[in-house]
Coordinates of C-alpha atoms in Angstrom, one line a residue:
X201 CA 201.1 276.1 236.2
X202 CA 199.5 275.8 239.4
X203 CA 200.9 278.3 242.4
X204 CA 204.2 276.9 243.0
X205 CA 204.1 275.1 246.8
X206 CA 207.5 274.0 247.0
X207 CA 210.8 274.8 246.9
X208 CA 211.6 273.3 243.6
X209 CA 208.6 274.7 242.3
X210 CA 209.9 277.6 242.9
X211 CA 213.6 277.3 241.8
X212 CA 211.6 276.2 238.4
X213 CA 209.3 279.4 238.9
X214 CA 212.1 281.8 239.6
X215 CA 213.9 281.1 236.1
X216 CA 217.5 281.0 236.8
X217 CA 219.7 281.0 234.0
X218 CA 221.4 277.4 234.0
X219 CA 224.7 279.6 233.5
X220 CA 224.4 281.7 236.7
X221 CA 226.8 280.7 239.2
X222 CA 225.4 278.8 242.6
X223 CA 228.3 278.6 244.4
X224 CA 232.1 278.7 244.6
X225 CA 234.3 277.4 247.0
X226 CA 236.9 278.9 249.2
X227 CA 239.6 276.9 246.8
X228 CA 237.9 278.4 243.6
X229 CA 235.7 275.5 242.5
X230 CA 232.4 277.2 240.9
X231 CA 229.4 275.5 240.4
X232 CA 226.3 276.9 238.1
X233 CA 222.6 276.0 238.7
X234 CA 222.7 274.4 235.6
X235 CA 225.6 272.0 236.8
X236 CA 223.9 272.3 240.1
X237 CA 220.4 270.9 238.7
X238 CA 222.7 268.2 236.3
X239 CA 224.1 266.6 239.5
X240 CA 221.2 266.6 241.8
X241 CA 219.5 264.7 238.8
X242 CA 222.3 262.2 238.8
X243 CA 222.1 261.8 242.4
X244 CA 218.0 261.6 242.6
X245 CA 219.0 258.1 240.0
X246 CA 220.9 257.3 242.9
X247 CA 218.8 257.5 245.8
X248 CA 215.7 255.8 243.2
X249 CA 218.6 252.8 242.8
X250 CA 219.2 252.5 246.5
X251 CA 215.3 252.0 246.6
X252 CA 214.4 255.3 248.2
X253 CA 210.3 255.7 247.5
X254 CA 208.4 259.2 248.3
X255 CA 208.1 259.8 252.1
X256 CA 210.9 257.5 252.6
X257 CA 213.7 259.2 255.2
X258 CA 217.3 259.7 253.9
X259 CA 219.5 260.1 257.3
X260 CA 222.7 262.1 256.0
X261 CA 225.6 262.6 258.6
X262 CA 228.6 264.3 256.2
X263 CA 230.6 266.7 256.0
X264 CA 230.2 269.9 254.3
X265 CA 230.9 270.0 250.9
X266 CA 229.0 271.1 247.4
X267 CA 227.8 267.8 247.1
X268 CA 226.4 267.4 250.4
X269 CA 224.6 270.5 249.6
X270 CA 222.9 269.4 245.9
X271 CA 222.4 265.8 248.1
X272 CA 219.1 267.8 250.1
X273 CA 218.0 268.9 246.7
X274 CA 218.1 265.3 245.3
X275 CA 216.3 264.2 248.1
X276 CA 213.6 266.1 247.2
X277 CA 213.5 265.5 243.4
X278 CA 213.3 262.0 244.9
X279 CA 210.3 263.0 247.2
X280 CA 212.2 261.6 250.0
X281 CA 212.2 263.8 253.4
X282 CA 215.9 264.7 253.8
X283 CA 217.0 264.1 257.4
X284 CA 220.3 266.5 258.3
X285 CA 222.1 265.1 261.3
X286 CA 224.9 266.8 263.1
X287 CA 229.1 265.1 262.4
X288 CA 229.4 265.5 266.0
X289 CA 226.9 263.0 267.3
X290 CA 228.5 259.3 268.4
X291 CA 227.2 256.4 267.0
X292 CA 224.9 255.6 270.8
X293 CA 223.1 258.9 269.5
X294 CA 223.0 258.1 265.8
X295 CA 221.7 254.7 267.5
X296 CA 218.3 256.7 268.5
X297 CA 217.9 259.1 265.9
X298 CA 218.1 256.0 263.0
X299 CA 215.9 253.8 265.1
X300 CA 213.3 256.3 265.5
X301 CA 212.8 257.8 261.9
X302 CA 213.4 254.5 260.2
X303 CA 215.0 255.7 257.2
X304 CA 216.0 253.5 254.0
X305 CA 219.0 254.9 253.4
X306 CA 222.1 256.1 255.4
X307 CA 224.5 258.4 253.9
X308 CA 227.9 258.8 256.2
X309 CA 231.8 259.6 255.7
X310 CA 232.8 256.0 254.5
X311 CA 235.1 255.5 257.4
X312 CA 231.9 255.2 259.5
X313 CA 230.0 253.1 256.6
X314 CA 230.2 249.7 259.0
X315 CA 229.9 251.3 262.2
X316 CA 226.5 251.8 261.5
X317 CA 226.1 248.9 259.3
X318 CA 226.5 247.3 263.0
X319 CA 223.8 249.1 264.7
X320 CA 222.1 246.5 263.8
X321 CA 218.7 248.7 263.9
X322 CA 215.3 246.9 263.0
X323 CA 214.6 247.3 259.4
X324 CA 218.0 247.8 258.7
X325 CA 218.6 250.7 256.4
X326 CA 221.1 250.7 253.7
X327 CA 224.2 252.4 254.4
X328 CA 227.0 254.3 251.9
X329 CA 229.3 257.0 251.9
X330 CA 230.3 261.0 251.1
X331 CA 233.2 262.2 252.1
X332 CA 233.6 266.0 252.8
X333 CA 235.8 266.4 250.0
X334 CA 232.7 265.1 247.5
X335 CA 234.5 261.8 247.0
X336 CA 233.1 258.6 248.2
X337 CA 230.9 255.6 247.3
X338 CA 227.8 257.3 246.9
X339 CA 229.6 260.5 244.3
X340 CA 231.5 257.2 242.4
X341 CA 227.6 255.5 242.0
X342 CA 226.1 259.0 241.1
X343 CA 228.5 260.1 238.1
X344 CA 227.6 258.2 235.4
X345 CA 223.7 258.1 236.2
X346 CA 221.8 260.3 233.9
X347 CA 221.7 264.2 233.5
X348 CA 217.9 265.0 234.0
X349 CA 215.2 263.7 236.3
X350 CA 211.7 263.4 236.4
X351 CA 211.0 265.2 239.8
X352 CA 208.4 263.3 241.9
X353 CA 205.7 265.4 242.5
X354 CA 204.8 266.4 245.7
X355 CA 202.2 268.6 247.6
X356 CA 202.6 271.3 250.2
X357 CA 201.5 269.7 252.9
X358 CA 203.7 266.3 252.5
X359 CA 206.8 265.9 254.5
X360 CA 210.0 267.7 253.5
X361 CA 212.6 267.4 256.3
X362 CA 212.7 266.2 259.6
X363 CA 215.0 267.8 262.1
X364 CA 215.5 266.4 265.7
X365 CA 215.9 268.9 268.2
X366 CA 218.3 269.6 270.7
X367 CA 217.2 267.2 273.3
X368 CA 218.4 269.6 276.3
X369 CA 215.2 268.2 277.6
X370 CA 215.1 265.0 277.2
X371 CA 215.4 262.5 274.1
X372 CA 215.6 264.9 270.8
X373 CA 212.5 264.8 269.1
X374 CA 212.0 264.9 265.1
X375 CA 210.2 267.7 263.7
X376 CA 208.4 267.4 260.7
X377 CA 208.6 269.9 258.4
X378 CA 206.0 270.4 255.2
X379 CA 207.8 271.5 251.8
X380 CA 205.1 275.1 252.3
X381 CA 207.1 275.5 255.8
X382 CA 210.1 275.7 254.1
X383 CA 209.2 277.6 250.8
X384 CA 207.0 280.0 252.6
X385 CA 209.7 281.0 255.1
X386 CA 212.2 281.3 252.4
X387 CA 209.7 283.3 250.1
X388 CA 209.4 285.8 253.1
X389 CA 213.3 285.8 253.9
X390 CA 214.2 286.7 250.9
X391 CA 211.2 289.2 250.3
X392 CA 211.9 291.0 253.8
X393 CA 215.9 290.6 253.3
X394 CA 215.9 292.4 250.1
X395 CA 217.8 289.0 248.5
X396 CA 218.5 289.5 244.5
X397 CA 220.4 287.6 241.7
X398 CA 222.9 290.0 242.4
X399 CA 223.8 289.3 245.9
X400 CA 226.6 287.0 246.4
X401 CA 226.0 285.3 250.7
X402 CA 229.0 284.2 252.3
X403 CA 228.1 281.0 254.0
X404 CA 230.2 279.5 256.7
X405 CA 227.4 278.0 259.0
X406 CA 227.1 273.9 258.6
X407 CA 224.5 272.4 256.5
X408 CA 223.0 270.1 259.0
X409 CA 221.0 273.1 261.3
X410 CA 218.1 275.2 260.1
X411 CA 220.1 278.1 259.8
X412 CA 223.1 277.4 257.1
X413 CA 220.3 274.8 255.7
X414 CA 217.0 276.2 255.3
X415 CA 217.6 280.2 255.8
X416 CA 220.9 280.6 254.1
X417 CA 220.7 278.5 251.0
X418 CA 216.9 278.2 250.8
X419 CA 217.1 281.9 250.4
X420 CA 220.2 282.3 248.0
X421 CA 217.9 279.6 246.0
X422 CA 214.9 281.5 245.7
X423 CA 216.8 284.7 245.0
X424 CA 218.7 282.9 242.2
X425 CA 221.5 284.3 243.9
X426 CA 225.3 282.9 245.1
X427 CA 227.2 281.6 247.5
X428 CA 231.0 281.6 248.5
X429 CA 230.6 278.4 250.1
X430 CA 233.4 277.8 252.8
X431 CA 233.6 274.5 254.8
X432 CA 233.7 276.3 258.1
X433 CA 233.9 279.8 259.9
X434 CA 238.0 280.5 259.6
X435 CA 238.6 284.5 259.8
X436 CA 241.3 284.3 256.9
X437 CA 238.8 282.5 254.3
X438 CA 235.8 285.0 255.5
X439 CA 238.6 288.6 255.6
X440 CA 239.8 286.7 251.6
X441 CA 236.2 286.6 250.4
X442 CA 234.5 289.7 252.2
X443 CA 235.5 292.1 249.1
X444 CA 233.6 290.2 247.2
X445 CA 230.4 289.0 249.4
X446 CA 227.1 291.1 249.5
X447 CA 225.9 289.1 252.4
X448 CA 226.4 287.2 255.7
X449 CA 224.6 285.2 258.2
X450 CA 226.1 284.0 261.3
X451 CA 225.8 283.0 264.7
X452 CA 227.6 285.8 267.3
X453 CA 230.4 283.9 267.7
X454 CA 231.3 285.0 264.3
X455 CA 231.1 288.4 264.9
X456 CA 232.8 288.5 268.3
X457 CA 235.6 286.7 266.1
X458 CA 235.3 289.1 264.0
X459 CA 235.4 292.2 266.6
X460 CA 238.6 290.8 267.5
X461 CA 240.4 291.4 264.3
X462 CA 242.1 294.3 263.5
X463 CA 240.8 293.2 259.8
X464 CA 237.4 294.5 260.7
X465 CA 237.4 297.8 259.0
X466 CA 234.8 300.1 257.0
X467 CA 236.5 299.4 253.9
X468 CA 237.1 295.8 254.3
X469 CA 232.9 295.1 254.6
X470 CA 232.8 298.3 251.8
X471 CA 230.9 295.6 249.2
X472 CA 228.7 294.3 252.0
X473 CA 225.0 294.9 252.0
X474 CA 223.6 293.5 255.3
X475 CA 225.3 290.8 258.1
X476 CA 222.4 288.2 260.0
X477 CA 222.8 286.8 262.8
X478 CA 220.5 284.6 264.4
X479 CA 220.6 281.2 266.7
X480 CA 221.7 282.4 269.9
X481 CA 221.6 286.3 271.1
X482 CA 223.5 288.5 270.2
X483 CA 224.6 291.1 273.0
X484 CA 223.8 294.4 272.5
X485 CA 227.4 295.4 273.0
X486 CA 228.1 293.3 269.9
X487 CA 225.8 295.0 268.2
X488 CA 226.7 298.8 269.4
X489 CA 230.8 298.1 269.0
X490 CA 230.0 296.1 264.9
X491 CA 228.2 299.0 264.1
X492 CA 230.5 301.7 265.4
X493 CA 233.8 299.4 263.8
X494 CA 231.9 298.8 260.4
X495 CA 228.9 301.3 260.1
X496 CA 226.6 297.9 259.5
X497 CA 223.9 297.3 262.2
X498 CA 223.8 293.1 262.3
X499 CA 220.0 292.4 261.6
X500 CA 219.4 289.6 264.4
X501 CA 215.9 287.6 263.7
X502 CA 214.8 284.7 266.2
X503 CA 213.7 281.3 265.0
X504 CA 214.1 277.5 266.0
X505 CA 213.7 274.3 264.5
X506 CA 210.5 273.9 264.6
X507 CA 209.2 276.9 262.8
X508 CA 211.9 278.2 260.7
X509 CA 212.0 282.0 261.6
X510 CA 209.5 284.3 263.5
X511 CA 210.6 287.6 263.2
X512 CA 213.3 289.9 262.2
X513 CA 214.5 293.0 262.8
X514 CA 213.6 295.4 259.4
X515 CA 215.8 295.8 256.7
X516 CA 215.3 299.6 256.3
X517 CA 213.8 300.8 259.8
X518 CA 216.1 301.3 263.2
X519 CA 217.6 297.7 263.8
X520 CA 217.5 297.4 268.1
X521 CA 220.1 295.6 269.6
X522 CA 219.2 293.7 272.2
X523 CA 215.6 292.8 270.4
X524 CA 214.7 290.4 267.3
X525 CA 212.5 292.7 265.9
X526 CA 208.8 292.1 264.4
X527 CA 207.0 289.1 263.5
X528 CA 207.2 288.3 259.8
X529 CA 204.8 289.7 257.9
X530 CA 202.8 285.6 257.7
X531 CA 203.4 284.9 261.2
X532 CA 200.9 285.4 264.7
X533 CA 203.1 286.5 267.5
X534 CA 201.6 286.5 270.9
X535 CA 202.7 286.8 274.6
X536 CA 201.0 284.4 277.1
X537 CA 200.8 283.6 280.6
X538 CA 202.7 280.4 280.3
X539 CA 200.1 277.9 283.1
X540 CA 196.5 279.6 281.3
X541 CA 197.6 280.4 278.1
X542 CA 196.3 283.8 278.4
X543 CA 197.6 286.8 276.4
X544 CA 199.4 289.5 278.4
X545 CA 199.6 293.0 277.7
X546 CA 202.2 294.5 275.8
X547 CA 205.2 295.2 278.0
X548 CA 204.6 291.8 280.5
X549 CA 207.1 289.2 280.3
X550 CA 205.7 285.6 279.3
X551 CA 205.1 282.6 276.7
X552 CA 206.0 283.4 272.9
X553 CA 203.7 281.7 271.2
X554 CA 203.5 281.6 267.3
X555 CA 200.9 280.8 264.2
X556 CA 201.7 280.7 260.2
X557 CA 202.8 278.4 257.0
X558 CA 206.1 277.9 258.7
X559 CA 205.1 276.3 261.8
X560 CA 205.9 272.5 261.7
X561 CA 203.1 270.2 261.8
X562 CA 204.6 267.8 265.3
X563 CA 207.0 265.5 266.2
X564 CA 207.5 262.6 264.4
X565 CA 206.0 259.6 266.1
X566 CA 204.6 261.6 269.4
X567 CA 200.8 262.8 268.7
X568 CA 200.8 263.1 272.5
X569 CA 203.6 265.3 272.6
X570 CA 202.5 267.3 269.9
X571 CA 199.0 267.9 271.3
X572 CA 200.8 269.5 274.6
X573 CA 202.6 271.9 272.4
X574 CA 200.4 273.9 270.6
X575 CA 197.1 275.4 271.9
X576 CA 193.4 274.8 270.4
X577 CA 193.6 277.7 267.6
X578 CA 196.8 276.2 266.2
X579 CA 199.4 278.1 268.2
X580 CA 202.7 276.7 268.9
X581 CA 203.8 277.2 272.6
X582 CA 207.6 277.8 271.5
X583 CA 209.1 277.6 275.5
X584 CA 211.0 280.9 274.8
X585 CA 210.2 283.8 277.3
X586 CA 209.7 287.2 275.7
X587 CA 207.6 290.0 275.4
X588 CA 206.5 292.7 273.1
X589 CA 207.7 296.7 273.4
X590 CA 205.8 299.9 273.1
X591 CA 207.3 300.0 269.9
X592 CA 206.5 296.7 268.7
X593 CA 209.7 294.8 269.1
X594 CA 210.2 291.9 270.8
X595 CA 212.8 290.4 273.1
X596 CA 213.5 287.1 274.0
X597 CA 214.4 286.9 277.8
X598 CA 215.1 283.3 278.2
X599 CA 213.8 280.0 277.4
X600 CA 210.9 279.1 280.1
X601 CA 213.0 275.8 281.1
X602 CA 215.5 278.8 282.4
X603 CA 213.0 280.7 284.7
X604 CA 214.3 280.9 288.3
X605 CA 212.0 280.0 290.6
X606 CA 213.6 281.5 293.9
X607 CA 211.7 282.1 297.6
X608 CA 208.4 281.9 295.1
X609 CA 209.4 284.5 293.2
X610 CA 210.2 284.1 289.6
X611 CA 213.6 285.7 287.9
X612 CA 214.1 286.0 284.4
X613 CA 217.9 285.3 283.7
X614 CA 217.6 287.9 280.7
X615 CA 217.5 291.2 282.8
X616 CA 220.5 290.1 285.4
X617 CA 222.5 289.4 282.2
X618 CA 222.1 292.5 280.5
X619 CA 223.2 294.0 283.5
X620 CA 226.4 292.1 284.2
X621 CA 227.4 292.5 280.6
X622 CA 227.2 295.8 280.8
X623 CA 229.7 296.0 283.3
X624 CA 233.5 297.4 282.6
X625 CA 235.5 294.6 281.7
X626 CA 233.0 291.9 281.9
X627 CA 232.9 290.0 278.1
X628 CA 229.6 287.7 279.0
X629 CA 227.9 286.2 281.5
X630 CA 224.8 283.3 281.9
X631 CA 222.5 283.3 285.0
X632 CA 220.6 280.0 286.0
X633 CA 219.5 278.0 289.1
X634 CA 220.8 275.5 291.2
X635 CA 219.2 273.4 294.1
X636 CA 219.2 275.5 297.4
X637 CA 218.0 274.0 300.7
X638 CA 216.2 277.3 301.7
X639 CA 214.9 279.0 298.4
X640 CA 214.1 276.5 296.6
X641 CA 216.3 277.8 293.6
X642 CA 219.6 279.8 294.2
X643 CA 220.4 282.8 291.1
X644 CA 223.8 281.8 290.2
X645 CA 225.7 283.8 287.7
X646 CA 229.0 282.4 285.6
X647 CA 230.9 285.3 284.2
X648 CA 233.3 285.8 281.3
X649 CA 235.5 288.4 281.8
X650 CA 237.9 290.4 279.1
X651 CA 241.4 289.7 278.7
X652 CA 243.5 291.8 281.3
X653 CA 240.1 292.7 283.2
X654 CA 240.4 293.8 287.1
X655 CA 237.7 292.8 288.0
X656 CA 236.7 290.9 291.5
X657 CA 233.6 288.9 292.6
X658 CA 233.0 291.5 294.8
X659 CA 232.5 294.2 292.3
X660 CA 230.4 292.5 290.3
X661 CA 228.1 291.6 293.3
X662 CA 228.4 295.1 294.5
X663 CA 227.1 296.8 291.3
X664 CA 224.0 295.2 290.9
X665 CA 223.0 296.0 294.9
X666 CA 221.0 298.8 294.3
X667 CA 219.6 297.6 290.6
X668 CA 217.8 294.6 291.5
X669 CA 215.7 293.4 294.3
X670 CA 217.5 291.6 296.5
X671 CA 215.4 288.1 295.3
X672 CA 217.1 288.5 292.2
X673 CA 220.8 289.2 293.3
X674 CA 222.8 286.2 292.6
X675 CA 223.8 284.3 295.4
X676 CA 226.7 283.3 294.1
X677 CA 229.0 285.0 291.1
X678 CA 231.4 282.2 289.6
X679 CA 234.1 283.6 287.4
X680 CA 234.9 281.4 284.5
X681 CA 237.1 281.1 281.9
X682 CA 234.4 280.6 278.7
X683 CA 230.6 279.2 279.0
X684 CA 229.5 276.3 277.3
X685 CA 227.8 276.4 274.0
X686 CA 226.8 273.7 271.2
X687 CA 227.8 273.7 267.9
X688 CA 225.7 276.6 266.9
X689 CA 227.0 279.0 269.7
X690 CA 224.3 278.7 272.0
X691 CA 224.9 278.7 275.9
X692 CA 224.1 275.4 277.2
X693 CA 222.7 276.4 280.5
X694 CA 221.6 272.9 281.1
X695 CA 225.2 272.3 281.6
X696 CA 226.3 274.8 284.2
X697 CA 223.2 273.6 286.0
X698 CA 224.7 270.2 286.1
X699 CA 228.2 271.1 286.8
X700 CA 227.3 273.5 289.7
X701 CA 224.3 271.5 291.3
X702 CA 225.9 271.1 294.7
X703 CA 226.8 275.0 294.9
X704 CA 224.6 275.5 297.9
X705 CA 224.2 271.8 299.6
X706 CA 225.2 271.3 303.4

């Protein structure tokens, strides 16, 4: 056969016995990849009978459950581009989202079915329903469709997925991602991440984000591996099932919950192999007290939507906390000054910029947007701010959108941070700008402290007196009770902006 381009190429390639287990759910359900392969068949009848045609989008806004899961896969035996979309969003957002990727076919929990039926959006897909139990309209159609499927064929380059980003600047834009983006990141993962049929990944992330989606299960898939597959992050389910995990991924907030368990033990991870975490940073103090509680060192790798992942800390060298490693082994890393474009050296803070199989080919419906993002020799200007140590490893030190522009000087949020949460009794902080009449910008810091922590404004300001230049001392320490994050844990900074923008005004 020719060298196998996508990812169900190389499920076919891999040879997984039909009897190996895929998954099991945190009530004991199990489901093998032959039963797995049975009911994405049934479902791929499904999608064909709704009239879903290659390169048509299938917009899915469920729940998380087993069949939402073997749903992506059908998508692609159908050749449609699966389109994830987060429960959370209100129908005004699902309002721009299904107007601008046109898809044929809606897939929602039923009690939304005519909600969106009355969006009333031009070309007005067709709408039916999965509930997160696996029930629903389109389970009820799929059941008695047949048992095997001739797979649509499709080529590396054509359109797999599209995600729509964040939108923290802005509308959220749709990324298009090729099926060689995905099954070349996943190849790597699992390469670099040492993943077997023997390892068994607990997975408690959702399915509509790149991580739980693409990394997690694209992984366990080319691995032939398994999953014990829980609807959500709850530390009973995760302590029940750790004995009998090899694997994790998780954002931090995971592990913080985690930290916070007298569970959390040496001989409760004893099974475990490795813990990722990836899609916001993880502190280093994380890092330091998981590693001194459990004698794991959490391998934190970087990555965003529109490239899958970049780099990743090793599997067998000195994990650094506080850094996301190297590159992958298929992907050009460089620091740039962010106005030229020109590399810096090693050490300098700047652009992160990045080249390879897994970087998405634009945003859907925005060649102009597209051309601004990525330079002449194909490199994609990612908007993180990072930069490259002596010994190879990078760090991320903010997203540029963050930079502090203050007096004329600029401030990278990153190195106040790492200060503050170093500091006795602080748990976490975020630094950004607000409006100032004089500066320009003023450096603001929110801070999260510990339970029971005496800690005052004053100290805080006081300790970082004689460790940063005085254009980089926040003018202003805010103590607050938790920091805003979206659904995946990161720190919404765009929001403290907002809530604090008349700090400093007359």
């Amino acid at each position: 056969m020719p060298d196998p381009t996508t990812l169900l190429d190389l499920m076919r390639h891999a040879g997984t016995p039909e009897t190996a287990p895929f998954l099991e759910t945190g009530d004991g359900r199990r489901i093998s990849y032959g039963a797995m392969w049975r009911m994405s068949a049934q479902m791929a009848h499904t999608l064909v009978d709704f009239g879903v045609k290659p390169g048509d989008r299938v917009a899915v806004q469920v729940g998380k459950s087993p069949e939402a899961l073997i749903l992506y896969l059908a998508c692609f035996r159908a050749g449609a581009v699966y389109l994830p979309l987060n429960t959370a969003y209100t129908h005004d957002e699902l309002d721009h989202f299904l107007r601008d990727a046109a898809p044929s076919l809606v897939i929602c929990a039923p009690q939304d079915m005519a909600a969106i039926d009355a969006l009333k959006i031009h070309n007005q897909p067709r709408v039916t329903g999965l509930a997160p139990d696996g029930s629903g309209p389109f389970t009820a159609l799929s059941e008695g469709q047949p048992e095997s499927f001739d797979d649509q064929p499709r080529g590396p380059d054509d359109l797999a997925a599209l995600l729509y980003t964040s939108g923290t600047t802005g509308r959220s834009k749709g990324a298009m991602l090729s099926h060689w983006n995905l099954a070349s990141n996943a190849l790597t993962l699992r390469d670099l991440w040492r993943f077997t049929s023997d390892d068994v990944l607990l997975h408690a992330l959702p399915i509509y984000h790149t991580h739980g989606l693409f990394v997690a299960t694209n992984v366990v898939l080319l691995a032939g591996a398994s999953m014990l597959f829980l609807p959500k992050f709850d530390p009973d389910d995760v302590f029940r099932l750790l004995p009998r995990a090899t694997s994790m991924m998780g954002v931090p907030t995971f592990y913080t919950r985690l930290l916070d368990d007298p569970r959390l033990t040496r001989e409760t991870v004893n099974s475990m192999r490795v813990f990722i975490s990836g899609s916001a940073p993880l502190l280093a103090q994380t890092h330091d007290a998981f590693r001194e509680r459990t004698g794991h060192a959490i391998l934190e790798r970087y990555g965003m939507t529109e490239t899958g992942m970049n780099t990743s800390n090793p599997y067998d060298q000195d994990r650094c906390a506080g850094t996301v490693g190297f590159p992958l082994p298929d992907v050009g890393l460089r620091i740039t000054d962010p106005e030229t474009g020109t590399e810096r050296p090693q050490g300098e803070t700047g652009m992160i910029e990045v080249s390879g199989p897994n970087v998405f080919s634009g945003y859907w419906n925005l060649p102009d947007k597209t051309h601004e993002e990525f330079r002449d020799d194909g490199f994609f200007i990612t908007g993180d701010l990072g930069l490259i140590d002596t010994d190879g490893y990078v760090h991320i030190v903010g997203r540029a959108k963050d930079l502090v522009i203050t007096g004329g000087f600029n401030v990278y949020p990153k190195e106040i941070e790492l200060l503050i949460d170093a500091l006795d009794g602080v748990m976490e902080s975020a630094v950004f700008g607000v409006p100032h009449p004089d500066f320009g910008e003023a450096v603001t810091a929110a801070v999260v402290l510990d339970a029971g922590a005496n800690l005052s404004v004053a100290d805080i300001e006081a300790a970082l007196v004689d460790r940063l230049a005085k254009f980089k001392q926040p003018k202003r320490v805010l103590l607050v009770d938790a920091l805003p994050r979206n659904a995946m844990g990161k720190v919404q900074k765009t929001v403290l902006r907002d809530t604090h923008a008349s700090l400093f005004k007359a």
